[in-house]
Tab-separated table of C-alpha atoms in Angstrom:
chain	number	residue	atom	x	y	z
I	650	UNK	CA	-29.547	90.033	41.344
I	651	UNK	CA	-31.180	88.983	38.333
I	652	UNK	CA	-32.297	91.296	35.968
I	653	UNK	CA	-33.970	91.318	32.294
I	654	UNK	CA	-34.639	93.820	29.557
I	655	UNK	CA	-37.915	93.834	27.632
I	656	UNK	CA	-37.710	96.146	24.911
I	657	UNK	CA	-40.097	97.140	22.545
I	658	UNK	CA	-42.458	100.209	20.401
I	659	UNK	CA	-45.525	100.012	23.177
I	660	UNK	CA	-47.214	101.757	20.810
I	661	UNK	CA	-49.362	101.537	22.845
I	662	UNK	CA	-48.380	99.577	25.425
I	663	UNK	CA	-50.938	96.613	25.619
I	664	UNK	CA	-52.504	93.769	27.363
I	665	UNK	CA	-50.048	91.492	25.568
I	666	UNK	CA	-47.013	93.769	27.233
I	667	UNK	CA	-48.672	93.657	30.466
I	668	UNK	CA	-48.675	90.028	30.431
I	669	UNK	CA	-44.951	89.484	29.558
I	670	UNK	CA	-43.915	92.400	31.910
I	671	UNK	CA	-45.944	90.559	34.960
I	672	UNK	CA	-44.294	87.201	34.240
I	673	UNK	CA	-40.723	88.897	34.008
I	674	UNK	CA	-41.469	90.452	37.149
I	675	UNK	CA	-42.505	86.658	38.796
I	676	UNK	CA	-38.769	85.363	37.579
I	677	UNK	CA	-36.291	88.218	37.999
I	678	UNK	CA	-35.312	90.716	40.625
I	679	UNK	CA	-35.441	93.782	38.145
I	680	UNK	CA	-37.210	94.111	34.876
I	681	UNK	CA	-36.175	97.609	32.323
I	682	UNK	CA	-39.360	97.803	30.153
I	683	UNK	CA	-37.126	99.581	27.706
I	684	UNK	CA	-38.982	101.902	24.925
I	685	UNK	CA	-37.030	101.136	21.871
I	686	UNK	CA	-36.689	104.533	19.540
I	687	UNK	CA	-36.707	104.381	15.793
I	688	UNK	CA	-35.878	107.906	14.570
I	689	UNK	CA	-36.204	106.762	11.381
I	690	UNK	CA	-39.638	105.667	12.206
I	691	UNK	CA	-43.069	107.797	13.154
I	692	UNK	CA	-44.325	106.422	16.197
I	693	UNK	CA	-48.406	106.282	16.975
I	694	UNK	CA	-47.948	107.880	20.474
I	695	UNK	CA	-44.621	110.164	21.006
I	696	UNK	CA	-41.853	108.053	22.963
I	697	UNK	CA	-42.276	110.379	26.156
I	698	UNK	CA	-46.321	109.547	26.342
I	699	UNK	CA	-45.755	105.851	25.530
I	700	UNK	CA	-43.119	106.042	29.068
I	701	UNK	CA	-45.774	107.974	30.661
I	702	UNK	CA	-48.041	104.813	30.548
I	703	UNK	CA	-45.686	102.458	31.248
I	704	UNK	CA	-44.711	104.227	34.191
I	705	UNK	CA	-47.998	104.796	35.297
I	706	UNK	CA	-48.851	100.980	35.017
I	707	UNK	CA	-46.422	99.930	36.752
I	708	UNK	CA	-45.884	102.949	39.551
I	709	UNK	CA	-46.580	100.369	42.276
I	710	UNK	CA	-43.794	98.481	41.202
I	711	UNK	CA	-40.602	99.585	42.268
I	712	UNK	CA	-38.714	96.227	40.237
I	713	UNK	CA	-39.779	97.775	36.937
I	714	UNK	CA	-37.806	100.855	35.067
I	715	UNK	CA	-39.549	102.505	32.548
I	716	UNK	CA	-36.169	103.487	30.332
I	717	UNK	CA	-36.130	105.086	26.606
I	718	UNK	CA	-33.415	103.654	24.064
I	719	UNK	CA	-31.956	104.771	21.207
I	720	UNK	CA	-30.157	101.995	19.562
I	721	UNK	CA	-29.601	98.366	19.429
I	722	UNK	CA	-30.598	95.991	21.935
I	723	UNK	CA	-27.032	94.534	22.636
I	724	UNK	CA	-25.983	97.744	23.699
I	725	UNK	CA	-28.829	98.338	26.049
I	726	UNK	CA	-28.223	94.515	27.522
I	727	UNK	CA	-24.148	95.800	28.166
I	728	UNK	CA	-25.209	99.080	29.149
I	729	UNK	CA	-27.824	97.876	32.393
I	730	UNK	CA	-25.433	94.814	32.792
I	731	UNK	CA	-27.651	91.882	31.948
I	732	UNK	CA	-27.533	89.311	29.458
I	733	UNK	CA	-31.474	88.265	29.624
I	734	UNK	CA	-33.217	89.278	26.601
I	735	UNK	CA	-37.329	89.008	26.731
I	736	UNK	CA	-39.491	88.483	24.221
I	737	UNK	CA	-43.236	88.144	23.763
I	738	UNK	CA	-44.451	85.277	21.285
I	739	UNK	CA	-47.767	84.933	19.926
I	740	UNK	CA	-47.268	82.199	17.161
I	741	UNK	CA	-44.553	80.825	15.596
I	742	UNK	CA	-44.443	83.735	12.938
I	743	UNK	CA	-43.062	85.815	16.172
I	744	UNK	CA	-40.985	83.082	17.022
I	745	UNK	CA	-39.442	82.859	13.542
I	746	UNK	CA	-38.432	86.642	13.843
I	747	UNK	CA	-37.178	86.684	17.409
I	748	UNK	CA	-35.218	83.847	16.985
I	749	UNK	CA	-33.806	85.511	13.802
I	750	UNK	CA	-33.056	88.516	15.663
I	751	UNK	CA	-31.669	86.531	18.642
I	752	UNK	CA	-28.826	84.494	16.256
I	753	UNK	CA	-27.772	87.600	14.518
I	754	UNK	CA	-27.386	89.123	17.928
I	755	UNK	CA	-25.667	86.734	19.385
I	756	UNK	CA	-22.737	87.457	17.042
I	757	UNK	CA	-22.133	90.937	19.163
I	758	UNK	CA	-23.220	89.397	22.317
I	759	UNK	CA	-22.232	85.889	22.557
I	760	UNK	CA	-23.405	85.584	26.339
I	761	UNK	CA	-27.498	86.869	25.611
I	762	UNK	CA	-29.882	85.030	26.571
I	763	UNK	CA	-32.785	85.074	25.155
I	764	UNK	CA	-36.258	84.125	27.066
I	765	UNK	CA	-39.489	83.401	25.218
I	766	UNK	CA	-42.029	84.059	27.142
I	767	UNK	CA	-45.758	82.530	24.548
I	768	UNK	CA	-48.643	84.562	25.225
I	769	UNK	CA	-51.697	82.982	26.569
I	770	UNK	CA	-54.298	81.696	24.067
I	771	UNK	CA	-57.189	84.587	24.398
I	772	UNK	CA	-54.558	87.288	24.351
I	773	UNK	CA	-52.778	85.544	21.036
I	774	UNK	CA	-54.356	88.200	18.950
I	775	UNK	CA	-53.283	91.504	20.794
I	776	UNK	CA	-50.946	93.523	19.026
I	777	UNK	CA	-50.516	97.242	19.095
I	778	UNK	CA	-51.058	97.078	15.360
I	779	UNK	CA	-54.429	95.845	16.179
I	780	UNK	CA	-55.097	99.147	18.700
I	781	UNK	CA	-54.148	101.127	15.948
I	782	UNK	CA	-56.320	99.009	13.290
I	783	UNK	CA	-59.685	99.130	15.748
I	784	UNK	CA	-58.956	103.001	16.327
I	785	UNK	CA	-58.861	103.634	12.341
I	786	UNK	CA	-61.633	101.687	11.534
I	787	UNK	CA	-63.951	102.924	14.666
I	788	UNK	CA	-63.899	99.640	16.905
I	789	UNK	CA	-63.418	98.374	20.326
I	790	UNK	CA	-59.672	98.570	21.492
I	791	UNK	CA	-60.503	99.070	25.175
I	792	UNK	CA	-59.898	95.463	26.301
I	793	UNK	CA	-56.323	95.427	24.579
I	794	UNK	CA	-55.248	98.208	26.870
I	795	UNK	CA	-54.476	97.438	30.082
I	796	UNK	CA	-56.998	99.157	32.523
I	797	UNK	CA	-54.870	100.888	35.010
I	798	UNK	CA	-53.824	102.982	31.874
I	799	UNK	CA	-57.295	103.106	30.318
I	800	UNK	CA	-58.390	106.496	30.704
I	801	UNK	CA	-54.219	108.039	30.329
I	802	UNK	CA	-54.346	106.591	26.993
I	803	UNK	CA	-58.224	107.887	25.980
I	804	UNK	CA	-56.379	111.073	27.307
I	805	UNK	CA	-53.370	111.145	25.219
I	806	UNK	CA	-55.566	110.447	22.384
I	807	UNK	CA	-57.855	112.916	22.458
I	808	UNK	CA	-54.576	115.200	22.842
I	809	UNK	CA	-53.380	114.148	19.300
I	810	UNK	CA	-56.907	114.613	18.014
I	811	UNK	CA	-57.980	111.020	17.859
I	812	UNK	CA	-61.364	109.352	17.918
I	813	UNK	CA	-61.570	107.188	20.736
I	814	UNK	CA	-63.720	104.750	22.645
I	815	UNK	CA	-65.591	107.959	24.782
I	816	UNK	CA	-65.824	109.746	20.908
I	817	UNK	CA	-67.143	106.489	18.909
């Protein structure tokens, strides 16, 4: 069985991560869309709501696990027993970093592998950074989040007292 691990914020979780989630899902057996926790970080959206979406996008998939992890990404790739790494690229500033990330990793887990997967050209601008950007300065997010989880995320803002799309 071949599994991967794509880790990241999803804060939110986006187009972009639906995109490299779906393609994982057409090349392995198992994919962990694992939620990647900073404590010393403030997240947008609180870990358990940012899972709530991800599980909810993908309930109809029983090849994806929706996991939360507190550390570093070698120890989640030992931990779930894989050695495939993903990781979305949108330009070669991403690339720069990933592959950054990827050598110094490497040194504590000499067997990763990582797997690039480039995002496609009209989606090269999504970024939950950009969500967050369009929410603060009162635009149009909505086709950045994926549309299964639409109306969840509308929800979950509204529950942290935040203008969105219904409210602008």
């Amino acid at each position: 069985m071949r599994k991967c691990i794509f880790a990241g914020s999803f804060d939110p979780p986006t187009t972009g991560h639906k995109y490299v989630a779906d393609c994982c899902l057409q090349m392995f057996d198992e994919v962990v869309l694992a939620i990647m926790v900073n404590t010393q970080k403030t997240g947008f959206l609180p870990v358990l709501e940012r899972k709530k979406l991800l599980e909810k996008l993908y309930e109809n998939e029983p090849r994806a696990k929706v996991i939360t992890f507190e550390g570093a990404a070698v120890d989640l790739l030992a931990i779930e027993d894989t050695r495939f790494y993903v990781r979305g690229v949108r330009d070669c500033i991403d690339f720069e970093y990933e592959n950054r990330d990827f050598n110094a990793s490497r040194a504590y887990m000499p067997g990763m592998i990582a797997v690039y997967i480039p995002a496609p050209e009209e989606g090269r601008h999504v970024s939950s950074t950009l969500v967050k950007n369009c929410l603060y300065f009162g635009k149009d997010y909505t086709y950045m989040i994926p549309e299964e989880i639409r109306d969840d995320f509308e929800a979950a803002l509204k529950a942290l007292g935040v203008k969105g799309e219904s409210d602008v």
